[in-house]
Amino acid sequence: MNLPSGMAEGLDVLCADVRRLVVEAESGTPSIDDMVRTYYAVSNFATAMGMLKRGGAAGGAKPPDAMLEVGELVSGRFDGVIHPRFKKAIYDMIRSDVEELQSRQDPPPRQQPSRGRPVGTARTGRAPGAESAKYDRLRSLMSIREFVEQYDAMVAARDRGGDPDGGRDGNGRHSGDPVQPRKG
């Protein structure tokens, strides 16, 4: 397929990033930020591949060989091994954080008749912002979980119909969805 040089260079960079991130993900336990970077690169790659396949099918061409190789890497090693491991790790972190936050809940204060001060209000030894930081982390993990579930849906759609970006067009609509008129 003859691609404009700027596009070809961008795809080469994307392919190199995906290869590197997949290898890094296989070699250890990546941080949450590394997982997000990996999903972002793989999702961008899948979208680019889908666009090239649709455009190529119209003109009889196919994506460059380098992209086909990375596509096999994604569908094999990432989708088959890394994605399930990342997904489990994220779900485990969410469960752990929820359990920890639930266990930190003090029982409701009750009046102690002899002294008149609430029972159960003694200092818990927590740092002032620790609980807030834990809730922030949990919110972040929940957002990542949504991204992972979107990737699941994209993989399922690709497996059903061979479309790596789930049949969505450049505006996020399914290719079979009716176009809604603009309001206003």
Coordinates of C-alpha atoms in Angstrom, one line a residue:
M1 CA 0.0 0.0 0.0
N2 CA 1.4 3.4 -0.9
L3 CA 1.1 5.6 2.1
P4 CA 2.1 9.3 2.3
S5 CA 5.6 9.5 3.9
G6 CA 4.4 11.2 7.1
M7 CA 1.7 8.6 7.6
A8 CA 4.2 5.8 7.0
E9 CA 6.6 7.2 9.5
G10 CA 3.9 7.7 12.1
L11 CA 2.8 4.0 11.6
D12 CA 6.4 2.9 11.9
V13 CA 6.7 4.7 15.2
L14 CA 3.3 3.3 16.4
C15 CA 4.4 -0.3 15.4
A16 CA 7.8 0.2 17.3
D17 CA 6.0 1.5 20.4
V18 CA 3.5 -1.5 20.4
R19 CA 6.4 -4.0 20.0
R20 CA 8.4 -2.4 22.8
L21 CA 5.4 -2.1 25.2
V22 CA 4.3 -5.7 24.6
V23 CA 7.9 -7.0 25.2
E24 CA 8.1 -4.8 28.4
A25 CA 4.7 -6.1 29.6
E26 CA 5.8 -9.7 29.1
S27 CA 9.0 -9.2 31.0
G28 CA 7.6 -8.0 34.3
T29 CA 4.8 -6.4 36.3
P30 CA 4.2 -3.0 34.8
S31 CA 2.9 0.0 36.7
I32 CA -0.6 1.2 36.3
D33 CA 0.7 4.0 34.1
D34 CA 2.6 1.5 31.9
M35 CA -0.6 -0.6 31.5
V36 CA -2.5 2.5 30.4
R37 CA 0.3 3.4 27.9
T38 CA 0.2 -0.1 26.5
Y39 CA -3.6 -0.2 26.1
Y40 CA -3.5 3.3 24.5
A41 CA -0.8 2.2 22.0
V42 CA -2.5 -1.1 21.2
S43 CA -5.9 0.6 20.8
N44 CA -4.4 3.2 18.5
F45 CA -2.7 0.5 16.5
A46 CA -6.0 -1.5 16.2
T47 CA -7.8 1.6 15.0
A48 CA -5.1 2.4 12.4
M49 CA -5.1 -1.2 11.2
G50 CA -8.9 -1.2 10.8
M51 CA -8.8 2.0 8.9
L52 CA -6.1 0.8 6.6
K53 CA -7.9 -2.5 6.0
R54 CA -11.1 -0.7 5.1
G55 CA -9.3 1.7 2.9
G56 CA -7.2 -1.0 1.4
A57 CA -10.1 -3.3 0.7
A58 CA -11.7 -0.5 -1.4
G59 CA -8.5 -0.1 -3.4
G60 CA -7.4 -3.8 -3.4
A61 CA -4.3 -3.0 -1.3
K62 CA -3.4 -4.3 2.2
P63 CA -1.6 -2.8 5.2
P64 CA 2.2 -2.8 5.2
D65 CA 3.9 -6.1 6.2
A66 CA 5.3 -4.5 9.4
M67 CA 1.7 -3.7 10.5
L68 CA 0.6 -7.2 9.7
E69 CA 3.4 -8.6 11.9
V70 CA 2.5 -6.3 14.8
G71 CA -1.1 -7.2 14.3
E72 CA -0.2 -10.8 14.9
L73 CA 1.7 -9.9 18.0
V74 CA -1.3 -8.0 19.3
S75 CA -3.8 -10.6 18.5
G76 CA -1.6 -13.4 19.8
R77 CA 0.6 -12.3 22.7
F78 CA -1.3 -9.2 23.9
D79 CA -4.9 -10.3 23.5
G80 CA -4.1 -13.9 24.5
V81 CA -1.7 -13.4 27.4
I82 CA -1.0 -9.8 28.5
H83 CA -4.5 -8.4 28.3
P84 CA -6.1 -11.1 30.6
R85 CA -3.2 -10.6 33.1
F86 CA -3.6 -6.8 33.1
K87 CA -7.3 -7.2 33.4
K88 CA -7.0 -9.5 36.4
A89 CA -4.4 -7.2 38.0
I90 CA -6.7 -4.2 37.7
Y91 CA -9.7 -6.1 39.1
D92 CA -7.6 -7.4 42.0
M93 CA -6.3 -3.9 42.8
I94 CA -9.9 -2.5 42.8
R95 CA -11.1 -5.4 45.0
S96 CA -8.2 -4.8 47.4
D97 CA -8.7 -1.1 47.6
V98 CA -12.4 -1.5 48.2
E99 CA -11.8 -4.0 50.9
E100 CA -9.2 -1.8 52.6
L101 CA -11.5 1.2 52.5
Q102 CA -14.4 -0.8 53.9
S103 CA -12.2 -2.1 56.7
R104 CA -11.1 1.4 57.6
Q105 CA -14.6 2.5 58.3
D106 CA -15.0 3.2 62.0
P107 CA -18.1 1.8 63.7
P108 CA -20.7 4.6 64.2
P109 CA -20.0 6.5 67.4
R110 CA -22.2 5.7 70.4
Q111 CA -22.6 7.7 73.6
Q112 CA -20.8 6.4 76.6
P113 CA -23.1 7.2 79.5
S114 CA -20.5 7.8 82.2
R115 CA -18.3 10.4 80.4
G116 CA -20.7 11.7 77.8
R117 CA -18.2 11.5 74.9
P118 CA -18.7 9.3 71.8
V119 CA -17.0 5.9 71.8
G120 CA -15.1 5.0 68.7
T121 CA -13.9 8.5 67.9
A122 CA -10.3 7.9 69.1
R123 CA -7.6 8.7 66.5
T124 CA -7.2 5.8 64.1
G125 CA -3.5 6.6 63.4
R126 CA -4.2 7.3 59.7
A127 CA -2.4 10.1 57.9
P128 CA -4.9 13.0 57.2
G129 CA -4.9 12.6 53.4
A130 CA -4.3 8.8 53.2
E131 CA -8.0 7.8 52.8
S132 CA -8.6 10.6 50.3
A133 CA -5.6 9.4 48.3
K134 CA -7.0 5.8 48.4
Y135 CA -10.3 7.0 47.0
D136 CA -8.5 8.9 44.3
R137 CA -6.6 5.8 43.3
L138 CA -9.8 3.8 43.3
R139 CA -11.5 6.3 41.0
S140 CA -8.5 6.1 38.7
L141 CA -8.6 2.3 38.7
M142 CA -12.3 2.3 37.9
S143 CA -11.6 4.5 34.9
I144 CA -8.9 2.1 33.8
R145 CA -11.3 -0.8 34.2
E146 CA -13.8 1.0 31.9
F147 CA -11.0 1.4 29.3
V148 CA -10.1 -2.4 29.7
E149 CA -13.7 -3.3 29.2
Q150 CA -13.9 -1.2 26.1
Y151 CA -10.9 -3.0 24.8
D152 CA -12.6 -6.3 25.6
A153 CA -15.6 -5.2 23.5
M154 CA -13.3 -4.1 20.7
V155 CA -11.6 -7.6 20.7
A156 CA -14.9 -9.3 20.8
A157 CA -16.2 -7.3 17.8
R158 CA -13.0 -8.0 15.9
D159 CA -13.3 -11.7 16.6
R160 CA -17.0 -11.7 15.4
G161 CA -16.6 -9.6 12.3
G162 CA -12.9 -9.1 11.7
D163 CA -13.1 -5.4 12.4
P164 CA -10.4 -4.3 14.9
D165 CA -12.0 -1.1 15.9
G166 CA -15.4 -2.6 16.5
G167 CA -17.0 -1.3 13.3
R168 CA -16.8 2.3 14.4
D169 CA -16.3 5.1 12.0
G170 CA -14.1 8.2 12.7
N171 CA -17.0 9.8 14.7
G172 CA -17.3 6.8 17.1
R173 CA -20.5 5.5 15.5
H174 CA -21.0 2.0 14.4
S175 CA -20.8 1.7 10.6
G176 CA -24.3 0.3 10.6
D177 CA -25.8 2.9 12.9
P178 CA -28.2 5.4 11.3
V179 CA -26.8 8.9 11.2
Q180 CA -28.7 11.2 13.5
P181 CA -29.4 14.7 12.3
R182 CA -27.7 17.5 14.3
K183 CA -29.8 19.6 16.6
G184 CA -29.6 23.3 16.9

